[in-house]
Short mmCIF file of C-alpha atoms and ligand atoms in Angstrom, two decimals:
data_model
loop_
_atom_site.label_atom_id
_atom_site.label_comp_id
_atom_site.label_asym_id
_atom_site.label_seq_id
_atom_site.Cartn_x
_atom_site.Cartn_y
_atom_site.Cartn_z
CA MET A 1 38.51 12.80 2.20
CA THR A 2 38.05 14.91 -0.70
CA VAL A 3 40.08 16.82 -3.33
CA SER A 4 39.48 20.43 -4.86
CA ILE A 5 39.41 20.01 -8.76
CA THR A 6 39.49 22.70 -11.72
CA VAL A 7 37.97 21.29 -14.75
CA THR A 8 37.58 23.39 -18.20
CA VAL A 9 34.67 22.19 -19.63
CA ASN A 10 32.71 23.22 -23.07
CA GLU A 11 35.64 25.99 -22.54
CA GLN A 12 34.05 27.28 -19.08
CA GLU A 13 36.09 26.79 -16.26
CA TYR A 14 34.31 25.08 -12.84
CA THR A 15 36.19 24.50 -9.21
CA ARG A 16 34.99 21.76 -7.37
CA GLU A 17 35.70 19.48 -4.02
CA VAL A 18 35.30 15.90 -5.02
CA GLU A 19 36.12 12.40 -3.45
CA PRO A 20 38.81 10.50 -6.04
CA ARG A 21 36.19 7.96 -6.04
CA LEU A 22 33.71 10.28 -7.84
CA LEU A 23 33.82 9.05 -11.88
CA LEU A 24 33.89 11.97 -14.83
CA SER A 25 30.71 11.00 -15.82
CA ASP A 26 28.56 11.20 -12.81
CA PHE A 27 30.42 14.49 -11.65
CA LEU A 28 29.17 16.03 -15.49
CA ARG A 29 25.69 15.07 -14.64
CA HIS A 30 25.40 14.90 -10.75
CA GLU A 31 27.93 18.46 -10.39
CA LEU A 32 27.70 20.14 -12.98
CA GLY A 33 24.33 19.34 -14.39
CA LEU A 34 25.21 18.39 -17.76
CA THR A 35 22.96 15.64 -17.66
CA GLY A 36 23.81 15.21 -21.77
CA THR A 37 26.32 12.45 -21.25
CA HIS A 38 24.90 9.71 -20.80
CA VAL A 39 25.70 6.40 -18.56
CA GLY A 40 24.99 2.68 -19.64
CA CYS A 41 27.23 0.28 -18.52
CA GLU A 42 29.86 1.86 -16.64
CA HIS A 43 32.15 -0.46 -17.60
CA GLY A 44 33.33 0.95 -20.93
CA VAL A 45 31.00 -1.17 -23.32
CA CYS A 46 28.14 0.91 -24.51
CA GLY A 47 30.09 4.23 -25.43
CA ALA A 48 27.30 6.41 -23.82
CA CYS A 49 29.13 7.85 -21.94
CA THR A 50 31.97 9.09 -24.60
CA ILE A 51 33.47 12.78 -24.13
CA LEU A 52 36.35 14.26 -25.51
CA PHE A 53 39.06 14.44 -22.97
CA ASP A 54 41.53 17.03 -24.63
CA GLY A 55 40.22 16.49 -27.72
CA GLU A 56 40.15 12.73 -27.78
CA SER A 57 37.58 10.47 -27.52
CA MET A 58 36.98 8.76 -23.90
CA ARG A 59 34.71 6.98 -22.06
CA SER A 60 34.10 9.35 -18.75
CA CYS A 61 32.87 6.05 -16.80
CA LEU A 62 36.20 5.07 -16.77
CA ILE A 63 37.90 8.02 -15.58
CA PHE A 64 38.29 9.93 -12.15
CA ALA A 65 36.88 13.41 -11.84
CA VAL A 66 40.43 14.04 -10.02
CA GLN A 67 42.27 12.80 -12.96
CA ALA A 68 40.26 15.58 -14.75
CA ASP A 69 41.66 18.34 -12.78
CA GLY A 70 43.93 21.20 -15.03
CA HIS A 71 42.66 19.18 -18.42
CA SER A 72 39.83 20.29 -20.86
CA ILE A 73 36.75 18.08 -21.02
CA ALA A 74 33.67 18.87 -24.28
CA THR A 75 30.72 17.34 -23.98
CA VAL A 76 27.38 17.50 -26.17
CA GLU A 77 26.00 20.54 -24.53
CA GLY A 78 28.96 22.36 -26.24
CA LEU A 79 28.08 21.81 -29.79
CA ALA A 80 25.40 23.93 -30.65
CA LYS A 81 24.60 27.75 -29.23
CA ASP A 82 20.89 26.60 -29.07
CA LYS A 83 18.21 24.50 -30.79
CA ASP A 84 17.70 25.98 -33.83
CA ASN A 85 21.65 26.55 -34.45
CA LEU A 86 22.77 22.88 -34.33
CA SER A 87 26.07 21.99 -35.50
CA PRO A 88 26.57 20.28 -39.43
CA LEU A 89 27.03 16.76 -37.58
CA GLN A 90 23.49 17.17 -35.24
CA GLN A 91 22.23 18.56 -38.29
CA SER A 92 22.73 15.58 -40.68
CA PHE A 93 21.73 13.28 -37.58
CA TRP A 94 18.40 15.63 -37.37
CA GLU A 95 17.63 15.53 -41.04
CA THR A 96 18.47 11.62 -41.45
CA HIS A 97 16.77 10.08 -38.63
CA GLY A 98 19.86 8.89 -37.06
CA LEU A 99 18.67 9.08 -34.09
CA GLN A 100 15.20 7.46 -32.37
CA CYS A 101 15.71 7.64 -28.73
CA GLY A 102 18.49 9.73 -28.51
CA TYR A 103 20.24 7.44 -25.83
CA CYS A 104 23.34 6.73 -27.56
CA THR A 105 23.37 9.85 -29.46
CA PRO A 106 25.46 12.20 -27.04
CA GLY A 107 28.56 9.42 -27.15
CA ILE A 108 28.31 8.81 -30.43
CA LEU A 109 28.44 12.85 -31.68
CA MET A 110 31.52 12.91 -28.99
CA THR A 111 32.95 10.13 -31.23
CA LEU A 112 32.28 11.19 -34.34
CA ILE A 113 33.60 15.00 -33.92
CA PRO A 114 37.46 13.99 -34.11
CA PHE A 115 37.17 11.15 -36.65
CA LEU A 116 35.35 13.66 -38.94
CA LYS A 117 38.44 15.94 -38.19
CA GLN A 118 41.24 13.22 -38.72
CA ASN A 119 38.98 11.85 -41.51
CA PRO A 120 37.07 14.57 -43.95
CA ASN A 121 35.70 12.11 -46.34
CA PRO A 122 35.34 8.35 -44.91
CA SER A 123 34.43 5.81 -46.76
CA GLU A 124 31.25 2.89 -45.39
CA ASP A 125 33.52 0.98 -43.88
CA GLU A 126 35.38 3.44 -41.97
CA ILE A 127 32.53 5.10 -40.96
CA ARG A 128 31.25 1.70 -39.14
CA HIS A 129 34.22 0.91 -37.79
CA ALA A 130 34.32 4.20 -35.97
CA LEU A 131 31.13 3.59 -34.74
CA SER A 132 31.99 0.27 -33.40
CA GLY A 133 32.33 1.25 -29.77
CA ASN A 134 29.19 2.61 -29.63
CA LEU A 135 25.67 0.83 -29.14
CA CYS A 136 22.32 1.83 -30.14
CA ARG A 137 19.22 -0.48 -29.26
CA CYS A 138 16.96 1.70 -31.71
CA THR A 139 18.48 2.44 -35.20
CA GLY A 140 20.03 -0.76 -36.65
CA TYR A 141 22.89 1.63 -37.52
CA GLN A 142 22.03 2.22 -41.19
CA HIS A 143 20.75 6.02 -40.45
CA ILE A 144 23.40 6.55 -38.41
CA VAL A 145 25.78 5.79 -41.06
CA ASP A 146 23.97 8.04 -43.32
CA ALA A 147 24.12 10.82 -40.84
CA VAL A 148 27.47 10.55 -40.79
CA LYS A 149 28.30 10.50 -44.52
CA LEU A 150 25.93 13.90 -44.60
CA ALA A 151 27.50 15.29 -42.55
CA ALA A 152 30.93 14.76 -43.89
CA GLU A 153 29.59 16.12 -46.86
CA LYS A 154 28.69 19.48 -45.09
CA MET A 155 31.67 19.92 -43.40
CA MET A 156 33.23 19.78 -46.44
CA ASP A 157 31.38 22.52 -48.08
CA VAL A 158 31.68 24.58 -45.18
CA ASN A 159 35.32 23.87 -45.10
CA SER A 160 35.36 24.64 -49.43
CA GLY A 161 33.30 27.62 -49.47
CA MET B 1 29.00 6.04 -6.18
CA LYS B 2 30.38 2.98 -7.89
CA PRO B 3 33.63 2.03 -6.50
CA ALA B 4 34.63 2.04 -3.04
CA PRO B 5 36.36 4.70 -1.43
CA PHE B 6 40.42 4.96 -1.91
CA GLU B 7 42.97 7.28 -1.33
CA TYR B 8 44.19 8.97 -4.32
CA HIS B 9 48.36 9.93 -4.99
CA ALA B 10 49.21 11.45 -8.60
CA PRO B 11 52.63 11.50 -8.42
CA THR B 12 54.62 13.62 -11.01
CA SER B 13 57.94 11.83 -11.24
CA LEU B 14 58.97 8.39 -11.20
CA GLU B 15 60.86 8.47 -8.03
CA GLU B 16 57.88 9.86 -5.81
CA ALA B 17 56.00 7.04 -7.61
CA LEU B 18 58.43 4.55 -6.37
CA GLY B 19 58.41 5.62 -2.63
CA LEU B 20 54.91 5.44 -3.16
CA MET B 21 54.72 1.79 -3.90
CA ASN B 22 57.37 0.93 -1.71
CA GLN B 23 55.46 2.45 1.35
CA HIS B 24 52.05 0.97 0.29
CA ALA B 25 52.59 -2.06 -1.80
CA ASP B 26 49.87 -4.08 -0.04
CA GLU B 27 47.54 -1.93 -0.29
CA ALA B 28 48.17 0.02 -3.29
CA LYS B 29 47.37 -0.14 -6.82
CA LEU B 30 48.84 1.66 -10.17
CA LEU B 31 46.52 3.61 -12.42
CA ALA B 32 47.51 3.66 -15.64
CA GLY B 33 44.56 3.51 -18.58
CA GLY B 34 42.20 2.37 -16.11
CA GLN B 35 40.41 0.44 -18.75
CA SER B 36 40.41 -2.54 -17.08
CA LEU B 37 41.35 -1.44 -13.82
CA VAL B 38 38.32 0.87 -13.54
CA PRO B 39 35.15 -1.46 -15.00
CA ALA B 40 36.47 -3.53 -12.08
CA MET B 41 36.55 -0.97 -9.39
CA ASN B 42 33.10 -0.07 -10.74
CA PHE B 43 31.79 -3.45 -10.17
CA ARG B 44 33.72 -3.52 -6.88
CA VAL B 45 35.47 -6.71 -8.13
CA VAL B 46 38.88 -4.83 -6.66
CA GLN B 47 38.56 -2.50 -4.11
CA PRO B 48 42.13 -0.87 -3.63
CA SER B 49 42.40 1.03 -0.29
CA MET B 50 45.04 3.41 -2.44
CA LEU B 51 45.54 4.23 -6.18
CA ILE B 52 48.48 5.57 -7.26
CA ASP B 53 47.57 7.34 -11.08
CA LEU B 54 50.73 7.02 -13.39
CA ASN B 55 49.12 9.80 -15.94
CA ARG B 56 51.11 13.18 -14.30
CA VAL B 57 54.68 10.84 -14.55
CA GLN B 58 56.62 12.30 -16.65
CA GLY B 59 58.69 10.58 -18.96
CA LEU B 60 56.76 7.47 -19.61
CA SER B 61 55.40 7.97 -22.18
CA HIS B 62 58.21 7.77 -24.96
CA ILE B 63 59.05 5.72 -28.46
CA CYS B 64 61.78 5.95 -29.78
CA ALA B 65 65.10 3.60 -31.45
CA ASP B 66 68.28 3.20 -29.79
CA GLY B 67 70.55 1.36 -31.99
CA ASN B 68 68.89 -2.24 -32.89
CA VAL B 69 65.76 -1.57 -30.74
CA LEU B 70 63.01 0.22 -29.70
CA ARG B 71 62.22 1.30 -26.37
CA ILE B 72 58.13 2.33 -25.15
CA GLY B 73 57.49 3.65 -22.14
CA ALA B 74 55.36 2.09 -19.86
CA MET B 75 52.82 4.80 -20.04
CA ALA B 76 52.49 4.80 -23.99
CA ARG B 77 48.32 5.13 -24.85
CA GLU B 78 47.93 1.96 -27.32
CA ARG B 79 46.53 4.88 -29.91
CA GLN B 80 49.99 6.06 -29.67
CA LEU B 81 51.75 2.78 -30.85
CA GLU B 82 48.56 2.51 -33.65
CA PHE B 83 50.05 5.79 -35.48
CA ASP B 84 54.08 5.73 -34.53
CA THR B 85 55.93 5.45 -37.60
CA LEU B 86 58.68 3.62 -35.92
CA ILE B 87 56.77 0.90 -34.92
CA GLU B 88 54.80 0.51 -38.55
CA THR B 89 58.43 0.63 -40.04
CA ARG B 90 60.43 -1.91 -37.57
CA THR B 91 58.17 -3.83 -36.38
CA PRO B 92 54.88 -4.12 -38.77
CA LEU B 93 53.23 -7.18 -36.24
CA LEU B 94 52.93 -4.62 -33.55
CA HIS B 95 51.21 -1.88 -36.17
CA GLU B 96 48.85 -4.50 -38.01
CA ALA B 97 47.76 -6.06 -34.51
CA VAL B 98 46.92 -2.87 -32.28
CA PRO B 99 43.41 -1.09 -33.97
CA PHE B 100 42.38 -5.03 -33.14
CA ILE B 101 42.51 -3.93 -29.29
CA ALA B 102 39.14 -2.73 -28.00
CA HIS B 103 37.89 0.46 -29.56
CA PRO B 104 39.38 4.23 -30.49
CA GLN B 105 37.90 5.48 -27.60
CA ILE B 106 39.38 2.84 -25.15
CA ARG B 107 42.81 3.26 -27.46
CA ASN B 108 43.09 7.05 -26.60
CA ARG B 109 43.04 6.27 -22.95
CA GLY B 110 44.13 2.30 -22.30
CA THR B 111 48.46 1.90 -22.34
CA ILE B 112 50.75 -0.67 -23.35
CA GLY B 113 52.33 -1.17 -19.67
CA GLY B 114 48.75 -1.47 -18.55
CA SER B 115 47.57 -3.71 -20.80
CA ILE B 116 50.96 -6.26 -20.10
CA VAL B 117 50.37 -6.50 -16.78
CA ASN B 118 47.03 -6.70 -16.33
CA ALA B 119 47.80 -10.41 -18.25
CA ASP B 120 44.87 -10.83 -19.76
CA PRO B 121 45.28 -14.45 -21.98
CA ALA B 122 42.68 -13.14 -24.56
CA ALA B 123 44.65 -9.52 -24.79
CA GLU B 124 47.04 -8.65 -27.60
CA LEU B 125 49.95 -7.00 -26.18
CA PRO B 126 51.00 -9.80 -23.99
CA MET B 127 51.16 -12.11 -26.78
CA LEU B 128 52.80 -9.79 -29.39
CA MET B 129 55.50 -9.17 -26.44
CA PHE B 130 56.30 -12.69 -26.59
CA ALA B 131 55.79 -12.88 -30.60
CA LEU B 132 58.35 -10.17 -30.70
CA ASP B 133 60.97 -11.09 -27.87
CA ALA B 134 60.50 -8.16 -25.90
CA ARG B 135 62.38 -7.16 -22.81
CA LEU B 136 60.24 -5.64 -19.84
CA LYS B 137 61.87 -3.24 -17.54
CA ALA B 138 61.08 -3.21 -14.07
CA GLN B 139 62.35 -0.69 -11.45
CA SER B 140 61.18 -0.49 -7.52
CA VAL B 141 62.93 1.81 -5.44
CA SER B 142 65.69 -0.90 -4.83
CA GLY B 143 66.86 -0.74 -8.88
CA GLU B 144 65.82 -2.18 -11.80
CA ARG B 145 65.90 -5.58 -13.38
CA TRP B 146 64.88 -6.62 -17.30
CA ILE B 147 62.90 -9.74 -17.42
CA ASP B 148 62.18 -11.56 -20.97
CA ALA B 149 58.84 -11.52 -22.18
CA GLN B 150 58.90 -15.53 -21.53
CA ASP B 151 59.32 -15.15 -18.32
CA PHE B 152 57.24 -12.16 -17.49
CA PHE B 153 53.45 -13.81 -17.78
CA ALA B 154 53.07 -16.08 -14.45
CA GLY B 155 49.26 -17.27 -15.31
CA MET B 156 46.18 -15.53 -15.61
CA PHE B 157 46.23 -11.72 -14.74
CA THR B 158 49.52 -12.88 -13.08
CA THR B 159 52.84 -11.62 -13.84
CA ALA B 160 56.67 -11.97 -12.69
CA LEU B 161 56.27 -8.67 -10.89
CA VAL B 162 56.84 -8.22 -6.96
CA PRO B 163 54.54 -5.69 -5.52
CA ASN B 164 56.65 -2.73 -5.10
CA GLU B 165 57.95 -2.78 -9.05
CA ILE B 166 56.54 -0.46 -11.67
CA LEU B 167 57.09 -1.87 -15.30
CA VAL B 168 58.43 1.46 -17.07
CA GLU B 169 59.35 0.45 -20.40
CA ILE B 170 59.52 -2.08 -23.06
CA GLU B 171 62.46 -2.79 -25.15
CA LEU B 172 61.83 -4.51 -28.96
CA PRO B 173 63.89 -5.50 -31.58
CA PHE B 174 63.56 -4.51 -34.85
CA MET B 175 62.04 -7.28 -36.52
CA PRO B 176 64.65 -9.27 -38.70
CA PRO B 177 65.37 -8.13 -42.19
CA ARG B 178 63.51 -10.95 -44.75
CA THR B 179 60.77 -11.49 -42.07
CA GLY B 180 57.49 -11.29 -42.66
CA TRP B 181 54.30 -11.36 -40.55
CA SER B 182 51.15 -11.60 -40.26
CA PHE B 183 48.28 -10.84 -37.12
CA MET B 184 45.09 -12.76 -37.43
CA GLU B 185 42.00 -13.02 -34.80
CA VAL B 186 38.40 -13.36 -34.44
CA ALA B 187 35.91 -12.14 -32.26
CA PRO B 188 32.31 -11.77 -31.88
CA ARG B 189 31.91 -8.11 -33.03
CA THR B 190 34.83 -5.74 -34.03
CA GLY B 191 36.57 -4.68 -30.75
CA ASP B 192 35.62 -7.19 -28.26
CA TYR B 193 38.23 -9.68 -26.85
CA ALA B 194 38.91 -12.68 -29.64
CA LEU B 195 38.10 -15.68 -29.51
CA MET B 196 40.97 -17.11 -31.06
CA GLY B 197 44.41 -15.21 -32.36
CA VAL B 198 47.54 -16.22 -33.57
CA ALA B 199 50.58 -13.77 -34.69
CA ALA B 200 53.15 -15.76 -37.31
CA LEU B 201 56.47 -14.66 -37.86
CA VAL B 202 58.78 -16.30 -41.03
CA THR B 203 62.07 -15.26 -41.91
CA LEU B 204 63.47 -16.88 -45.04
CA ASP B 205 66.63 -16.81 -46.27
CA GLU B 206 67.65 -15.76 -49.95
CA ASN B 207 66.96 -19.29 -51.24
CA GLY B 208 63.58 -19.21 -49.83
CA LYS B 209 64.37 -21.43 -46.99
CA CYS B 210 62.79 -20.37 -43.17
CA THR B 211 65.54 -19.44 -40.97
CA ARG B 212 63.20 -19.29 -38.07
CA ALA B 213 59.70 -18.91 -37.47
CA LYS B 214 57.15 -18.00 -34.81
CA LEU B 215 53.34 -18.91 -33.86
CA VAL B 216 52.02 -17.43 -30.87
CA TYR B 217 48.34 -17.69 -29.72
CA LEU B 218 45.84 -15.34 -27.72
CA ASN B 219 43.04 -17.10 -25.71
CA ALA B 220 44.90 -20.26 -25.91
CA GLY B 221 45.43 -21.22 -22.73
CA ASP B 222 46.68 -19.51 -19.17
CA GLY B 223 48.76 -16.65 -20.68
CA PRO B 224 50.52 -15.97 -24.39
CA VAL B 225 50.94 -19.36 -26.06
CA ASP B 226 54.26 -20.08 -27.89
CA ALA B 227 53.52 -23.23 -30.15
CA LYS B 228 57.22 -24.06 -30.29
CA GLU B 229 57.07 -27.15 -32.30
CA ALA B 230 54.87 -26.22 -35.07
CA ALA B 231 57.16 -23.02 -35.68
CA GLN B 232 60.00 -25.69 -35.76
CA SER B 233 58.73 -27.75 -38.10
CA LEU B 234 59.06 -25.24 -40.50
CA THR B 235 62.61 -24.23 -39.91
CA GLY B 236 65.50 -25.49 -42.03
CA GLU B 237 62.34 -26.22 -44.68
CA GLN B 238 60.82 -23.91 -47.57
CA VAL B 239 57.46 -22.95 -46.10
CA ASN B 240 54.87 -25.13 -48.36
CA ASP B 241 51.57 -25.73 -48.27
CA ALA B 242 51.82 -29.17 -46.73
CA ARG B 243 53.98 -27.57 -44.45
CA ILE B 244 51.77 -24.67 -43.22
CA GLN B 245 48.94 -27.20 -42.88
CA SER B 246 51.31 -30.05 -40.70
CA ALA B 247 52.14 -26.94 -38.49
CA ALA B 248 49.20 -25.69 -38.29
CA ALA B 249 47.77 -29.10 -36.94
CA MET B 250 50.27 -29.62 -34.80
CA ALA B 251 49.81 -26.30 -33.04
CA SER B 252 46.11 -26.11 -32.99
CA GLU B 253 45.55 -29.91 -31.80
CA LYS B 254 48.64 -30.19 -29.67
CA GLU B 255 50.25 -26.84 -28.07
CA ILE B 256 47.32 -24.49 -27.66
CA SER B 257 45.00 -25.69 -24.60
CA PRO B 258 42.23 -23.18 -25.08
CA PHE B 259 39.32 -23.42 -22.37
CA GLY B 260 36.43 -22.14 -24.00
CA ASN B 261 34.13 -19.62 -21.83
CA VAL B 262 30.25 -18.16 -23.04
CA HIS B 263 30.50 -17.09 -26.67
CA THR B 264 32.96 -20.54 -27.61
CA SER B 265 33.69 -24.01 -27.19
CA PRO B 266 37.78 -24.74 -26.66
CA GLU B 267 36.93 -27.17 -30.02
CA PHE B 268 35.67 -24.45 -31.98
CA GLN B 269 38.70 -22.38 -30.83
CA ARG B 270 41.11 -25.08 -31.87
CA HIS B 271 39.44 -24.92 -35.30
CA LEU B 272 39.76 -20.73 -35.23
CA ALA B 273 43.47 -21.48 -34.62
CA LYS B 274 43.64 -24.07 -37.21
CA VAL B 275 42.53 -21.82 -40.19
CA LEU B 276 43.76 -18.51 -38.76
CA THR B 277 47.17 -20.47 -38.40
CA ILE B 278 47.19 -21.76 -42.01
CA ARG B 279 45.89 -18.41 -43.17
CA ALA B 280 48.41 -16.47 -41.34
CA LEU B 281 51.53 -19.00 -42.24
CA LYS B 282 50.48 -18.08 -46.10
CA GLN B 283 50.39 -14.38 -45.33
CA ALA B 284 53.86 -13.89 -43.80
CA THR B 285 55.00 -16.15 -46.11
CA GLN B 286 54.24 -13.71 -48.55
CA ARG B 287 55.02 -10.55 -46.63
CA VAL B 288 58.63 -11.51 -46.74
CA GLY B 289 60.74 -8.90 -48.05
CA GLU B 290 57.93 -5.86 -47.64
CA MET B 291 59.59 -4.82 -44.73
CA GLN B 292 61.16 -1.42 -45.47
C1 FAD C 1 35.18 -2.14 -23.65
C2 FAD C 1 36.69 -2.53 -23.60
C3 FAD C 1 37.34 -3.59 -24.49
C4 FAD C 1 38.28 -3.78 -24.31
N1 FAD C 1 38.84 -5.24 -25.69
C5 FAD C 1 40.09 -4.69 -25.52
C6 FAD C 1 40.48 -6.08 -26.44
O1 FAD C 1 40.17 -6.67 -27.05
N2 FAD C 1 42.02 -6.28 -26.19
C7 FAD C 1 42.53 -6.01 -25.46
O2 FAD C 1 43.87 -6.27 -25.28
N3 FAD C 1 42.19 -5.21 -24.55
C8 FAD C 1 40.79 -4.77 -24.28
N4 FAD C 1 40.63 -3.91 -23.37
C9 FAD C 1 41.61 -3.36 -22.16
C10 FAD C 1 42.33 -2.22 -22.67
O3 FAD C 1 43.10 -2.57 -23.61
C11 FAD C 1 43.37 -1.60 -21.28
O4 FAD C 1 43.27 -0.61 -21.50
C12 FAD C 1 44.16 -2.71 -20.96
O5 FAD C 1 44.41 -3.78 -21.23
C13 FAD C 1 44.89 -2.05 -19.76
O6 FAD C 1 45.62 -1.05 -19.98
P1 FAD C 1 45.26 0.26 -19.23
O7 FAD C 1 46.43 1.42 -19.15
O8 FAD C 1 43.90 0.77 -19.13
O9 FAD C 1 45.60 -0.14 -17.55
P2 FAD C 1 44.84 -0.12 -16.54
O10 FAD C 1 43.42 -0.81 -15.77
O11 FAD C 1 45.30 1.33 -15.62
O12 FAD C 1 45.50 -1.11 -14.99
C14 FAD C 1 45.79 -2.29 -15.44
C15 FAD C 1 46.29 -2.82 -14.36
O13 FAD C 1 47.87 -2.96 -14.83
C16 FAD C 1 48.55 -2.12 -13.15
N5 FAD C 1 49.49 -1.82 -14.28
C17 FAD C 1 49.19 -0.27 -14.95
N6 FAD C 1 50.32 -0.20 -15.22
C18 FAD C 1 51.43 -0.33 -14.61
C19 FAD C 1 52.87 -0.42 -14.09
N7 FAD C 1 53.10 0.03 -15.19
N8 FAD C 1 53.28 -1.21 -13.73
C20 FAD C 1 52.71 -2.06 -13.11
N9 FAD C 1 51.63 -1.97 -13.07
C21 FAD C 1 50.55 -1.29 -13.65
C22 FAD C 1 47.39 -1.54 -12.72
O14 FAD C 1 47.59 -1.54 -11.17
C23 FAD C 1 46.19 -2.60 -12.92
O15 FAD C 1 46.46 -3.96 -11.97
C24 FAD C 1 39.21 -3.59 -23.13
C25 FAD C 1 38.93 -2.77 -22.40
C26 FAD C 1 37.43 -2.13 -22.39
C27 FAD C 1 36.54 -1.25 -21.69
S1 FES C 2 28.69 4.01 -19.73
FE1 FES C 2 30.30 4.57 -20.29
S2 FES C 2 31.15 2.92 -21.82
FE2 FES C 2 29.14 2.53 -21.14
S1 FES C 3 18.34 5.92 -30.92
FE1 FES C 3 18.00 4.53 -28.87
S2 FES C 3 19.83 3.83 -28.37
FE2 FES C 3 20.71 4.83 -30.21
#
């Protein structure tokens, strides 16, 4: 049995027929072709699938697509217009080598967007705490922390000037 | 697809949800935040043939004061508890402990009711309900009943709810005046389930004598463990280092029964319990009078 749902993803509305057991992560990837949202563990631990659900960071592997009916989702694809116009957060990851294989990156970016909104000038401790729910196999986190610091600076400059 | 197929219902009122639960109590599972249920379904450890989603039910996520108690709707998110100023001022123990639950992304979705009903012995909220003398309101088509937290947890992942009941509200008495609090735990990594954790409450009279103490542990048995004798040993007395040491020894050696897991042995859990109890009792005693 399928259900018809209408979900806004990155400000665009999509209507699809889905089985209730379809995970939001698989809906984004397989139904909408938005493969920027990655899937690592599918039990909430790795953070690769983190998206924004009505503006708040959540695991898309622990939400059913039907539950997103009428809600607004943001994924990594919505952060930049194109590769030459990265968001300040993405640009900072680029400049500080905040990623290697990039598998964890979309989830980390979507975790950090609301975090930096709520904490525009975070301490290193707060940054590391905010990243605790996202596993990275490659970087050892140091460059990610650097990226967040740089992004916070860039975003403050933008906001103050 | 990972989970097995199921029929999905998303009621918008409590009446509708209660009716569905009554009709399908044997096969249906309630879906709250899904942060424990969906991982289990993705692994197919559980395969309910029906889910009744509480996320669209109105009126289940309030946090408000009512006389000398706080009332918290079962669908209040863990993240909501974390930032609520009533919780911060009236039950600072809860305020202090919530950030230890998982990660922000999980707390944005996970609910107080889901965590309580999940009754994981390693979870924070069930033992906090014990420590804070919560009363839990269960509702079914035939009416409602209040269950004391002490009677609610019936063993690992098991509660006193009957199949057609929904946990709808949690009632927490304000912490009494002149009460100090402390929550401490040790986890392998930030956000992981803890190896051991303790909630301590100490109430002192004007002369510094302890009138009431409470020590409750997580991951120390098949549910929240209330170390009554250790707490009792402090009452009527000045809470000094010697008494703290002996209460910690009593609780960690006699009253808890941890069984270890892949990360830890029961001996190490007892060691952690002792060290955490000493620190928590000291902090709680120092904090008497700090509550607004
Ligand atoms: C990576 C990860 C780390 C975590 N770490 C921790 C941690 O450190 N500490 C911790 O305590 N928790 C942790 N959790 C669990 C998290 O706190 C869950 O949110 C919580 O345990 C369950 O709440 P939920 O609302 O998601 O419930 P759900 O998963 O939706 O439901 C859990 C169970 O309760 C039942 N249920 C739910 N609501 C009701 C109700 N109102 N009435 C009757 N039955 C109901 C459901 O049918 C189900 O059986 C973690 C989870 C993840 C994924
Ligand atoms: S895939 Fe969702 S948290 Fe790992
Ligand atoms: S960059 Fe490879 S997992 Fe993080």
